[in-house]
Short mmCIF file of C-alpha atoms in Angstrom, two decimals:
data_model
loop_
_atom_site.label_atom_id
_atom_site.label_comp_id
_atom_site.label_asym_id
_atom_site.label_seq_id
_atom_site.Cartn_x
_atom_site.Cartn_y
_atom_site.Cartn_z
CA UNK C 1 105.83 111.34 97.80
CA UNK C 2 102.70 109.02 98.61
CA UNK C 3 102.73 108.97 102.20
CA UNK C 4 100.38 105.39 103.98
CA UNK C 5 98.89 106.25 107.03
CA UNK C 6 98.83 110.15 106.59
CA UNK C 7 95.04 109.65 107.30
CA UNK C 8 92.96 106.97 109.01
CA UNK C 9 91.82 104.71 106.37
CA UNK C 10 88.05 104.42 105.71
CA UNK C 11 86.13 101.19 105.40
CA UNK C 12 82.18 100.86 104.08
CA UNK C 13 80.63 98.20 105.03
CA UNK C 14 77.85 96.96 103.02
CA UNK C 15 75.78 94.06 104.92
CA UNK C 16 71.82 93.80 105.10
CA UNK C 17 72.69 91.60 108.30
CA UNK C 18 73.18 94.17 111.07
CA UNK C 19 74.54 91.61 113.63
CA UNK C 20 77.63 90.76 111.37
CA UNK C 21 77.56 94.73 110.38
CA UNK C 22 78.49 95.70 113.66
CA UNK C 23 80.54 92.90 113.97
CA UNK C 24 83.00 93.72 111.60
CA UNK C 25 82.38 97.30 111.94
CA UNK C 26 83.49 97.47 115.51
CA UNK C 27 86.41 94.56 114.76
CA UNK C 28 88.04 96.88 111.98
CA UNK C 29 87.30 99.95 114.38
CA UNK C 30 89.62 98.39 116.96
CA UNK C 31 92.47 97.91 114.17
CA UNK C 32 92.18 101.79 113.73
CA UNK C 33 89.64 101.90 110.58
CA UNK C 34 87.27 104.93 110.19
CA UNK C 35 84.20 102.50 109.15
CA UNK C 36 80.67 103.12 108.47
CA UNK C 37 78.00 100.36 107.24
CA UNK C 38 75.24 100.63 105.03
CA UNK C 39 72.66 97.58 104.45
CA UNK C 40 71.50 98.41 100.80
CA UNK C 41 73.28 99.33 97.79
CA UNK C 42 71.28 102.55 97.34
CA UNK C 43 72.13 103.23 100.91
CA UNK C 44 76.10 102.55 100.42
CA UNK C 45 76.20 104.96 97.38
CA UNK C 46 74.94 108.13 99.42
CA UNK C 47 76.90 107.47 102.17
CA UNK C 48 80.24 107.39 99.79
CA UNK C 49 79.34 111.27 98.74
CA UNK C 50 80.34 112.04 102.36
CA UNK C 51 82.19 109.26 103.74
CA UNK C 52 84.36 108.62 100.35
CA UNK C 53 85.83 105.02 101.73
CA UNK C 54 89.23 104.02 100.63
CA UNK C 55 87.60 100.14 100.59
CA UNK C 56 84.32 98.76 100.35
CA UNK C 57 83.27 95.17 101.95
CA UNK C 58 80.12 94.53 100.53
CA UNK C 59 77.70 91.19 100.36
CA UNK C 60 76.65 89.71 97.20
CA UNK C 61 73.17 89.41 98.02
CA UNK C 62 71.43 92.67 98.40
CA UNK C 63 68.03 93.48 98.84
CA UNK C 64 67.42 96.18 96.01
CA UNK C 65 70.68 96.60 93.75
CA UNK C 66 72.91 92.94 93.93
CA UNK C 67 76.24 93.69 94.85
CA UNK C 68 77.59 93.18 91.21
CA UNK C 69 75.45 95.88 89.66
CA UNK C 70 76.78 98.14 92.86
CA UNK C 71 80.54 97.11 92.11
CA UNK C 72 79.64 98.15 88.14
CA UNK C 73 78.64 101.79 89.52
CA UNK C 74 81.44 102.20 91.97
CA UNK C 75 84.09 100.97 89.54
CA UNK C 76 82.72 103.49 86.83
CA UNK C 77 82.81 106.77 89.31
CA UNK C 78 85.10 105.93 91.42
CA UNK C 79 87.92 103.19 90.33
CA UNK C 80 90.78 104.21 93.25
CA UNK C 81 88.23 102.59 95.95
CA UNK C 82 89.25 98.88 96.76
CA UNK C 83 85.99 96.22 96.55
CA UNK C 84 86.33 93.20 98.67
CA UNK C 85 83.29 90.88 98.35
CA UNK C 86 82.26 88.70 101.09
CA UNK C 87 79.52 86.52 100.28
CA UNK C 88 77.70 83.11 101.81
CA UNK C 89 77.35 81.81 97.76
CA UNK C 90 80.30 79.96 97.41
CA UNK C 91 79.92 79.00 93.32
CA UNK C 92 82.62 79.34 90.94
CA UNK C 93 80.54 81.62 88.20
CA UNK C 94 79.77 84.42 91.61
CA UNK C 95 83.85 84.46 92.22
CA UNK C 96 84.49 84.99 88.41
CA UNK C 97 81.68 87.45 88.10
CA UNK C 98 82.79 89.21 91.37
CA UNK C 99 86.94 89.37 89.85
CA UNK C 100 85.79 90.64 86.36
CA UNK C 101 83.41 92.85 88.23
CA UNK C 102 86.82 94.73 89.61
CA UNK C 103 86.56 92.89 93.26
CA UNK C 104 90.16 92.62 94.56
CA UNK C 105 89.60 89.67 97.01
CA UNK C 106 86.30 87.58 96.88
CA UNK C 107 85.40 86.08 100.53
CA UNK C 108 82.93 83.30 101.44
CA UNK C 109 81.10 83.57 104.69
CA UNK C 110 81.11 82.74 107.72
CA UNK C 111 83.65 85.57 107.75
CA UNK C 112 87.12 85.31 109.48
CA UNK C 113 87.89 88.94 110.68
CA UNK C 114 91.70 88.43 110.83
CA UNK C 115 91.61 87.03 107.53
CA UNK C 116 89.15 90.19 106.50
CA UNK C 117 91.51 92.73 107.66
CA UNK C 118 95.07 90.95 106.08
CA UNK C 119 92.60 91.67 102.53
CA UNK C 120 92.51 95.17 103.82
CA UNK C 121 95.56 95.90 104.70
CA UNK C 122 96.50 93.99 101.42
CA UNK C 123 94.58 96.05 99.18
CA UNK C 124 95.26 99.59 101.27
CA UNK C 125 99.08 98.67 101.41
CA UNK C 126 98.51 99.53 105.10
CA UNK C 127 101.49 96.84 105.90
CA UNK C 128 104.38 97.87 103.79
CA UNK C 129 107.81 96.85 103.74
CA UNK C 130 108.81 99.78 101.79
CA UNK C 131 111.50 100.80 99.79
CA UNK C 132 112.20 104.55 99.03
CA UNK C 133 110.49 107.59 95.86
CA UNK C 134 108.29 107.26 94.03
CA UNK C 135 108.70 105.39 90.74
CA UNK C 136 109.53 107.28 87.72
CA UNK C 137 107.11 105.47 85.41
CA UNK C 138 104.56 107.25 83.02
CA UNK C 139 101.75 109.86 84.68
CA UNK C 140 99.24 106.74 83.90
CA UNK C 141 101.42 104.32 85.65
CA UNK C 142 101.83 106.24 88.62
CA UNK C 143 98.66 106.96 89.56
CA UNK C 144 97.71 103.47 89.17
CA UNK C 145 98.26 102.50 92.70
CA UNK C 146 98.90 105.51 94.86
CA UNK C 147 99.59 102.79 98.02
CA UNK C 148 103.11 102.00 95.80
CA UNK C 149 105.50 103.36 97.56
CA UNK C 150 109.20 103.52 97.57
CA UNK C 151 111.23 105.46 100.19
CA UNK C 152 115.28 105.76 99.76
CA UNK C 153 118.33 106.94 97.66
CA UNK C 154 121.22 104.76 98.50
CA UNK C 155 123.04 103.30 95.59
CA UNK C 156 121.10 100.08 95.67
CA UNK C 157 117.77 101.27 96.16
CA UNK C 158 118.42 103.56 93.07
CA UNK C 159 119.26 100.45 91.48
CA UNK C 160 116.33 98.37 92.31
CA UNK C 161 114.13 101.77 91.01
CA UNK C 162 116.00 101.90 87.60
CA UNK C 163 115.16 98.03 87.45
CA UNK C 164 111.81 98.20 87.79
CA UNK C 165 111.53 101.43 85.50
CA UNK C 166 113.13 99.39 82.82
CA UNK C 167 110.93 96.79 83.13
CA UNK C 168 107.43 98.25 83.33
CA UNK C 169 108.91 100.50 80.50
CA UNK C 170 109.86 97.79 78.70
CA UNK C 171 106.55 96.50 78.80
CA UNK C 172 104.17 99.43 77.89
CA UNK C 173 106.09 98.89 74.67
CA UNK C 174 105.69 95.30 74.36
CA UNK C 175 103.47 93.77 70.99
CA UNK C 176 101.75 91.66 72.87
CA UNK C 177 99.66 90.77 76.22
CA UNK C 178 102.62 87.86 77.33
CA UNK C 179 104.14 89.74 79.93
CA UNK C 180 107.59 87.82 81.01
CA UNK C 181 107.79 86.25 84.44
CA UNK C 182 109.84 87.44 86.74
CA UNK C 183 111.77 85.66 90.15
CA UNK C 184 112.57 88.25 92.91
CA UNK C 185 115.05 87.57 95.13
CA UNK C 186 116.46 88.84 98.32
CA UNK C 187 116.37 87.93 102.72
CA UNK C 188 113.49 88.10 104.54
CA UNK C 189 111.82 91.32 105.47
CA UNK C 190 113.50 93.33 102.46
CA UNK C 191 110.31 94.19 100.63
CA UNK C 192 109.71 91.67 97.67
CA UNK C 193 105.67 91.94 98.13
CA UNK C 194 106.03 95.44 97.59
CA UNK C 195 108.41 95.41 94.26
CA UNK C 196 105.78 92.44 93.52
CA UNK C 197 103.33 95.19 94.11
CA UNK C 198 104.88 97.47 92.15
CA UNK C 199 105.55 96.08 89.00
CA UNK C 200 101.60 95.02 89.09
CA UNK C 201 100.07 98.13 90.00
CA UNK C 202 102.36 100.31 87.56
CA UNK C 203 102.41 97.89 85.06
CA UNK C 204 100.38 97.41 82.03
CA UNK C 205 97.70 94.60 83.88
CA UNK C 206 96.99 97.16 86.78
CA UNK C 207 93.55 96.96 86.27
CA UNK C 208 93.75 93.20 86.63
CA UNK C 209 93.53 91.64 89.85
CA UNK C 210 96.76 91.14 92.17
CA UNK C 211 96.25 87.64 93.75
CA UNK C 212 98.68 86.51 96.57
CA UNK C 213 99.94 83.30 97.81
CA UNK C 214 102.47 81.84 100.36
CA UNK C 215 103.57 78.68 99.02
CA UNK C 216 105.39 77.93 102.60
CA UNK C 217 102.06 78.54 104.61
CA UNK C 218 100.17 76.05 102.44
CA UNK C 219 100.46 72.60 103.04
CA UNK C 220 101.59 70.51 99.45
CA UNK C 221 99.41 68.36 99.64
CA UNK C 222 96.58 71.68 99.72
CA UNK C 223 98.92 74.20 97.56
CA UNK C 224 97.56 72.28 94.08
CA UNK C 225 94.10 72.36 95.31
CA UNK C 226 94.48 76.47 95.67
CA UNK C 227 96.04 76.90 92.77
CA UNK C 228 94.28 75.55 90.51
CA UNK C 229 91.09 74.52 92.07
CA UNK C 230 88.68 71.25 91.88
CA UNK C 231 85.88 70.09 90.87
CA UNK C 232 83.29 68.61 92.64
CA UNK C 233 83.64 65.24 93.94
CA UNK C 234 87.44 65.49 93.33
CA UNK C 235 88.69 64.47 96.77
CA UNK C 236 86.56 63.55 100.07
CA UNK C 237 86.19 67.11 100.95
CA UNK C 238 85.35 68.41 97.63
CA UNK C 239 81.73 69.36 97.83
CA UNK C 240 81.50 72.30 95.79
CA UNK C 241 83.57 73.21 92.55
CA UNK C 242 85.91 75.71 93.59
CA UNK C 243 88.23 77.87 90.93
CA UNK C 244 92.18 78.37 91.90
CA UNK C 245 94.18 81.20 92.43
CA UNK C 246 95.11 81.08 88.74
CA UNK C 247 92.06 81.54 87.82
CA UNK C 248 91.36 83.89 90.35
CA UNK C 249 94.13 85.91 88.84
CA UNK C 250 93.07 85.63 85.21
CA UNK C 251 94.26 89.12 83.11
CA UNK C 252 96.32 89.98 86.04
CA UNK C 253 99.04 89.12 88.55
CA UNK C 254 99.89 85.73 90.35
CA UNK C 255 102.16 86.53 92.70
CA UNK C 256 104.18 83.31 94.17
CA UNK C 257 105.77 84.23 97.23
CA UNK C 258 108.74 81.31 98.90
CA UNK C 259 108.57 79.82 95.78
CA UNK C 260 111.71 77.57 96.69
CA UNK C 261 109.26 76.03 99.29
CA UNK C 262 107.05 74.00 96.71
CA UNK C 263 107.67 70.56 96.39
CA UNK C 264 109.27 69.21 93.12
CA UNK C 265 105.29 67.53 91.59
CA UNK C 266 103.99 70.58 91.93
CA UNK C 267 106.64 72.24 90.33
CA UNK C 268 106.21 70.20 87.60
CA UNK C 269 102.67 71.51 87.38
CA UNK C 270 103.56 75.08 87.23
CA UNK C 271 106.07 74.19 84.59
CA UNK C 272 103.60 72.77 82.23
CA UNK C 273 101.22 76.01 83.39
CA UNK C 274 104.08 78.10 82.28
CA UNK C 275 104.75 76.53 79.27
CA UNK C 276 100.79 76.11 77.94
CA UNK C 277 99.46 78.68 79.19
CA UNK C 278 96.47 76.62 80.82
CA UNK C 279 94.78 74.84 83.54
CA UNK C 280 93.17 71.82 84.53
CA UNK C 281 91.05 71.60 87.63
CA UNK C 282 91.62 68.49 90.07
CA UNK C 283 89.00 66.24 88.64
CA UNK C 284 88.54 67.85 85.52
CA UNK C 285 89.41 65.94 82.49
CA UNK C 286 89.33 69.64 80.32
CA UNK C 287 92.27 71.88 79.68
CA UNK C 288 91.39 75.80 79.71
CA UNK C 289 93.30 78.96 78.21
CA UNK C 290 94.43 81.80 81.10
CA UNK C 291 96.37 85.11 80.31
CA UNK C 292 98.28 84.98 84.26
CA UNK C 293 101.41 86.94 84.46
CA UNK C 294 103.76 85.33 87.01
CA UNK C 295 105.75 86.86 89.65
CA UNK C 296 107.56 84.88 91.97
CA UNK C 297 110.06 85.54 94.65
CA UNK C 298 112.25 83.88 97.23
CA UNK C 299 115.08 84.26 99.96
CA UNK C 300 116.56 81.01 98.78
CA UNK C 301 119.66 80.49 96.94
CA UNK C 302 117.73 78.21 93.88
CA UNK C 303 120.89 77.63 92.15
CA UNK C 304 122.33 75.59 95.28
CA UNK C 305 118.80 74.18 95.32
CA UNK C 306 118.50 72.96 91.77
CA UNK C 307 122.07 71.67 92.91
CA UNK C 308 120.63 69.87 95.26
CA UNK C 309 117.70 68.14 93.45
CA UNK C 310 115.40 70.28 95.23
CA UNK C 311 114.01 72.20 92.37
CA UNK C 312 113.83 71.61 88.83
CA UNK C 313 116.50 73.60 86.75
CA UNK C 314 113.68 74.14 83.71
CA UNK C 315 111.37 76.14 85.96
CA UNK C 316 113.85 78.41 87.33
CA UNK C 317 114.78 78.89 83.79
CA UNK C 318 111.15 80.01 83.10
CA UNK C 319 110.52 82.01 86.01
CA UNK C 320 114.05 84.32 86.21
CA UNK C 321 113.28 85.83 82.85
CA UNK C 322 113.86 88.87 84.63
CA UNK C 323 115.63 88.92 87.84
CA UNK C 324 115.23 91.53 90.39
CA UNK C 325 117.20 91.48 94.03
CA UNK C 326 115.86 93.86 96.85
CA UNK C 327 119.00 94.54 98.75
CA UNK C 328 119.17 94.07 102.84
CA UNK C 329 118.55 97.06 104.96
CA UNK C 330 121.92 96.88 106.37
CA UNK C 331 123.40 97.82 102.79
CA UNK C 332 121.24 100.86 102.24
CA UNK C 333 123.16 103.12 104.55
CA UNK C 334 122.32 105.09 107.49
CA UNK C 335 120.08 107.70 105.53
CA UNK C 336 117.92 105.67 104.36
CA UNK C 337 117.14 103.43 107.55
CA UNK C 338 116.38 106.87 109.34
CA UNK C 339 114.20 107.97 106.57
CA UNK C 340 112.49 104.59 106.55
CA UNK C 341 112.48 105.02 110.77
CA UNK C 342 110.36 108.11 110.34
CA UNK C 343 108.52 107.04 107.76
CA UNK C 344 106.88 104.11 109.91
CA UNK C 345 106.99 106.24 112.85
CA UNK C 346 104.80 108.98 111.26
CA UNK C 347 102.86 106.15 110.27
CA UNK C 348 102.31 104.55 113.66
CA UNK C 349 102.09 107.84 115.50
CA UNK C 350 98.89 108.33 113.29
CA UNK C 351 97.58 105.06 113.93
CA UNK C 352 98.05 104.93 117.57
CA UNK C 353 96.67 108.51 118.35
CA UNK C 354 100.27 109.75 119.13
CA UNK C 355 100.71 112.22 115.76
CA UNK C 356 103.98 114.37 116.07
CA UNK C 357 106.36 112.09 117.17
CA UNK C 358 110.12 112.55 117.15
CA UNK C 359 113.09 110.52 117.61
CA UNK C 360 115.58 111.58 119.56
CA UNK C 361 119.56 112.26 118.01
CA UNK C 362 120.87 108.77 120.45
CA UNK C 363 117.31 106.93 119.20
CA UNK C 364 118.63 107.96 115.30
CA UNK C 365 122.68 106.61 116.20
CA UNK C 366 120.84 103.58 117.56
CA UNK C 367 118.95 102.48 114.06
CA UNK C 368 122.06 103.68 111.91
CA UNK C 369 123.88 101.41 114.04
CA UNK C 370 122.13 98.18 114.42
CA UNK C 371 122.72 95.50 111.76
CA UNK C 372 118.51 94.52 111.26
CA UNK C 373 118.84 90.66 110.52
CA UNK C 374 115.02 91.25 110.13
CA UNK C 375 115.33 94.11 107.64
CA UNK C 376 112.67 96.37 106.84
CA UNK C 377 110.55 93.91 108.39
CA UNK C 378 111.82 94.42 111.79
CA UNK C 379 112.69 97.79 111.38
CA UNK C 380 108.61 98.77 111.39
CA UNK C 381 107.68 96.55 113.85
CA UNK C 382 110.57 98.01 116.55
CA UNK C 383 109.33 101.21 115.50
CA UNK C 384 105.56 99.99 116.17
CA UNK C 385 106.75 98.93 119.82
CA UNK C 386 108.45 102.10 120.41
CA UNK C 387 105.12 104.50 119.49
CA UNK C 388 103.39 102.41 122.14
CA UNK C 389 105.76 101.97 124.71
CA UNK C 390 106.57 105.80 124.30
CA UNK C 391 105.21 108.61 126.99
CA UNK C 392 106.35 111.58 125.86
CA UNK C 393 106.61 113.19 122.14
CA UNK C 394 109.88 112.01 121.78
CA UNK C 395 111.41 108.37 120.97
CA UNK C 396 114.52 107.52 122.94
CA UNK C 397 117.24 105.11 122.35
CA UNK C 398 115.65 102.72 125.02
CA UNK C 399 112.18 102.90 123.51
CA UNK C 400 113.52 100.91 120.95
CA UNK C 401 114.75 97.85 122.74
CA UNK C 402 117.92 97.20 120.00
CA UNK C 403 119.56 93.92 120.49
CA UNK C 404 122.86 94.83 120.48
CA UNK C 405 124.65 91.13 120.02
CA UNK C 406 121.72 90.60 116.69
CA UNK C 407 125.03 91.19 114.24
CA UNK C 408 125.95 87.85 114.75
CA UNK C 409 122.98 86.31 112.95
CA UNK C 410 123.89 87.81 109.96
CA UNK C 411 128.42 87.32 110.31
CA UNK C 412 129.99 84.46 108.31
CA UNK C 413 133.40 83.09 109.47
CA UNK C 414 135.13 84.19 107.09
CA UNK C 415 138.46 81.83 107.98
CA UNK C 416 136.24 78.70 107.16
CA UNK C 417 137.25 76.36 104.90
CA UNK C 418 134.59 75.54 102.89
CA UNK C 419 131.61 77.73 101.52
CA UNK C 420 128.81 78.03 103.05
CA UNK C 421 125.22 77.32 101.63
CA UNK C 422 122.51 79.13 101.80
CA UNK C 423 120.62 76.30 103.92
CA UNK C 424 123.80 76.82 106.30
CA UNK C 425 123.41 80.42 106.98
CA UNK C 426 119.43 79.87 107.40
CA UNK C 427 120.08 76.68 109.78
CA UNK C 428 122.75 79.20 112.01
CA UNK C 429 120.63 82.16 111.83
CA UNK C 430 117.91 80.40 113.21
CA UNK C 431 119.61 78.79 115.81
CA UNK C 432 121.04 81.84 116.88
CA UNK C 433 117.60 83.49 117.03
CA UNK C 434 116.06 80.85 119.00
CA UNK C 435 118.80 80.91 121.71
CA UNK C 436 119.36 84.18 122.11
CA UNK C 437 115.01 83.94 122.92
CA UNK C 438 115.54 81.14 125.28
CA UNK C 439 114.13 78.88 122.51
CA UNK C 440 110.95 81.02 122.25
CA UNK C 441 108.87 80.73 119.21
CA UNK C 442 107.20 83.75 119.37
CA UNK C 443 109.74 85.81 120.66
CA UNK C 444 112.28 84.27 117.72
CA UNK C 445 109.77 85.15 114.88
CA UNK C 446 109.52 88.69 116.00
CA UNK C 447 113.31 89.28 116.00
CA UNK C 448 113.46 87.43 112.63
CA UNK C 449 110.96 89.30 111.42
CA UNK C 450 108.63 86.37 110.57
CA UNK C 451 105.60 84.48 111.47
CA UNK C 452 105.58 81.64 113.51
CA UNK C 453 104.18 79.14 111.33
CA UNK C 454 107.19 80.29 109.24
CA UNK C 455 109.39 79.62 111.75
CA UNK C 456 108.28 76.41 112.99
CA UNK C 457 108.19 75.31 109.31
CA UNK C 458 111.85 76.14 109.29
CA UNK C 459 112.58 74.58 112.72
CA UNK C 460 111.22 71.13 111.26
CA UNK C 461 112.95 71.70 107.98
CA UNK C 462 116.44 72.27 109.75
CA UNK C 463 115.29 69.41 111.97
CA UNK C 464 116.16 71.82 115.25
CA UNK C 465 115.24 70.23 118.40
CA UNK C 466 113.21 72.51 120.85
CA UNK C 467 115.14 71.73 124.27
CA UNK C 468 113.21 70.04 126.46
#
C-alpha cells in the first residue's frame, strides 16, 4: 500500500533571486519540507542526483538553460517529480508552453506562499481525504500517481473501488479520446478530490494536467473570468490576456468541485462548453476546439435543486454520465475509521517529529464511537490536534477532544411529517454547529470540517443571523 508521509517530502527550489530563494525555502521548511534551492538550471540538475526532490518550483527565466528546456530534461529522466512554475511573465503563450511542457500548476509572481504550498500539497497529495487499497487498475495505471491512495474494506468502500475500476477500465478500452463526464457526489469531508484524483491519475489522460477549482470560493461574477479567461481590454481590470482553467486543463482533467454552487448563466456556459466542445474568451469574438474531460462533484442534492429552479436539468444530464457517491465515514464501520485513524496518525507523527505513535485501546473505542459529521475531513484534523497536543508515545481518549453531543448534526426526526430537503438538513446542521461553538466561525468550520469562507458563504446563503 502507498503510504503519504512515510518520508519528509523534498522540495527544489530553482530561483536565480536568492532573497525570494530563501524566502520560500525557509517558508516551506516551516511546513515540514526537506528543501534545497539551486539558482541555475545546470545547478538544479546536479543537485537532483543527490537530493532526488519529489517537486520542483522553478522560475521561467534562467540565466543559462530557460526553465522550459530544464522542465523538457526533467520530464524525460525523471517524469514522477512534480514541476510547479512560478514566473513574473504573466503571457498566455509562457502558461501554455509551461502546461504542455508537463508543469502541473503555472504561478505568476509576486509569489503567495500559502497559495505556493496548497500547489504542493496538491500535487504531493500531502492533504488527503483518503479512502482505503490500492486500486486494482492495470500495472501502467497504478503507477501513474503513486500519491493515489485508498485505505478501507467495508462494504461501501469496496463498492466505490469496483466503481472506479469499472470506469477507468472502461475507458482504456474506449475508441476514442471523449472521455464521459462524470458528477461525484457525497457530504463534506468524504473524499471526492481524491476519487477526482483518482480517476485522473489512473486514467487514460494521466499525463495531462489535473486542474482544480472551487466554484463556491469564487465569486460569479469572477468564476467565468477563471474559467475561461479574457482578453485584453475585456473588463476594467483586464490588462493582460489571460487563458482559463479550461484551457489550462487542455488534454487533461477539469475538475469542478461544489458544482451546485454556480449560478444558473454560467451554467448555461458550461452547457454549451459541454456540448461543443469549445471556448470563447471574454472579449474574444473567436470560438476554439479543447479536448477537457470533466469531473465534477457536489454535496448537494441537484435533483431537489433542478426542482427548485436552481440548476438547469440539461447540465446535470450532461455531467452524471457516470455517477459515483463516496459514502460518509460513519457508514464505513469501525475498522476502517481505526485504520484511517492510524493512517493519519503515522502520517502526522512523521510530520511533527513524533514517529512511533500509538493510540491507546479507550482512544480506538472513542473514534469507533463518534458519529464524524465532518467525515474523513475531521477525522485527520482531530488526529492532527492529538499528535501535537500529545506528551507521551501514546494517544489517549482525551487527546482527542471528541464532541460527544456532534450526533445530533447528522439525526433527522424521523416522526416529521414532511421530508426533509437537502437545504434543510444543511440549514440545521449548520445551526447546530454554530451554537454548539458559541456562534464561532472558526471554531464551527473546524468541527464541520470546512473553511471559513465556506462557512460564511453558507451562513449568508441560509440567511443565519450571527447573534449580536
Amino acid at each position: 500500500m502507498t503510504q503519504m508521509y512515510s518520508k519528509t517530502y523534498s522540495v527544489l527550489i530553482v530561483e536565480d533571486e536568492a532573497t525570494l530563494a530563501r524566502n520560500v525555502a525557509g517558508f516551506l521548511g516551516r511546513h515540514g519540507f526537506d528543501t534545497r534551492t539551486a539558482d541555475t538550471a545546470e545547478a538544479a540538475l546536479r543537485e537532483m542526483v543527490e537530493f532526488k526532490p519529489d517537486a520542483i518550483v522553478l522560475d521561467f527565466d534562467l540565466p543559462g538553460m530557460s526553465g522550459l528546456d530544464f522542465m523538457s530534461r526533467v520530464r524525460a529522466t525523471a517524469p514522477q517529480i512534480k514541476l510547479i512554475m512560478a514566473t513574473g511573465q504573466g503571457s498566455e503563450q509562457v502558461a501554455v508552453d509551461a502546461m504542455k511542457s508537463g508543469a502541473y500548476d503555472y504561478l505568476i509572481k509576486p509569489l503567495a506562499l500559502g497559495r505556493l504550498k496548497s500547489v504542493i500539497d496538491s500535487a504531493l497529495q500531502t492533504d488527503p481525504v483518503e479512502v482505503p487499497q490500492p486500486l486494482r487498475a492495470s500495472p501502467k495505471a497504478r503507477t501513474a500517481d503513486g500519491n493515489v491512495t485508498l485505505v478501507g474494506n467495508s462494504p461501501p468502500m469496496n463498492h466505490l473501488r469496483e466503481l472506479i475500476r469499472c470506469l477507468i477500465d472502461a475507458e482504456e478500452r474506449l475508441a476514442d479520446s471523449h472521455l464521459p463526464a462524470v458528477l461525484i457526489t457525497g457530504e463534506t469531508g468524504t473524499g471526492k478530490e481524491v476519487v477526482a484524483r483518482s480517476l485522473h491519475y489512473m486514467g487514460r489522460r494521466r499525463s495531462g494536467p489535473f486542474v482544480e477549482v472551487n466554484c463556491s470560493s469564487i465569486p460569479a461574477h469572477l468564476l467565468e473570468a477563471e474559467l475561461f479567461g479574457y482578453e485584453r481590454g475585456a473588463f476594467t481590470d483586464a490588462r493582460e490576456r489571460k487563458i482559463g482553467l479550461i484551457e489550462a486543463a487542455e488534454h487533461g482533467t477539469l475538475f469542478l468541485d461544489e458544482v451546485g454552487e454556480m449560478d444558473l448563466a454560467l451554467q448555461a456556459k458550461l452547457l454549451k462548453f459541454l456540448e461543443d466542445k469549445s471556448i470563447r474568451r471574454l472579449g474574444s469574438v473567436r470560438e476554439q476546439k479543447t479536448d477537457v474531460r470533466i469531473v465534477a462533484a457536489t454535496n448537494r442534492n441537484l435533483d431537489a435543486l433542478v426542482q427548485e429552479g436552481g440548476f438547469r436539468a440539461d447540465l446535470l444530464f450532461r455531467l452524471r454520465i457516470v455517477e459515483i457517491e463516496t459514502p460518509a465515514l460513519r457508514t464505513l464501520g469501525k475498522d476502517d475509521i481505526r485504520a484511517l485513524a492510524r493512517h493519519f496518525l503515522e502520517q502526522h507523527g512523521v510530520r511533527y517529529g513524533k514517529p512511533g505513535l500509538a493510540f491507546s485501546q479507550a482512544a480506538l473505542d472513542g473514534l469507533s464511537d463518534y458519529s464524524w459529521p465532518g467525515n474523513v475531513r475531521e477525522l485527520r484534523n482531530l488526529v492532527e490536534q492529538a499528535v501535537i497536543l500529545s506528551s507521551g508515545q501514546t494517544v489517549e481518549a482525551h487527546d482527542l477532544r471528541l464532541r460527544r453531543d456532534t450526533r445530533s448534526l447528522h439525526s433527522i426526526d424521523e416522526t416529521a411529517e414532511a421530508p426533509l430537503q437537502l437545504s434543510d438538513i444543511e440549514r440545521r446542521t449548520l445551526s447546530a454547529a454554530l451554537k454548539q461553538t458559541g456562534w464561532n466561525v472558526t471554531h464551527a468550520a473546524r468541527l464541520l470540517g470546512i473553511s471559513r469562507d465556506t462557512l460564511r458563504y453558507r451562513i449568508d446563503k441560509h440567511q443565519l443571523r450571527i447573534p449580536s
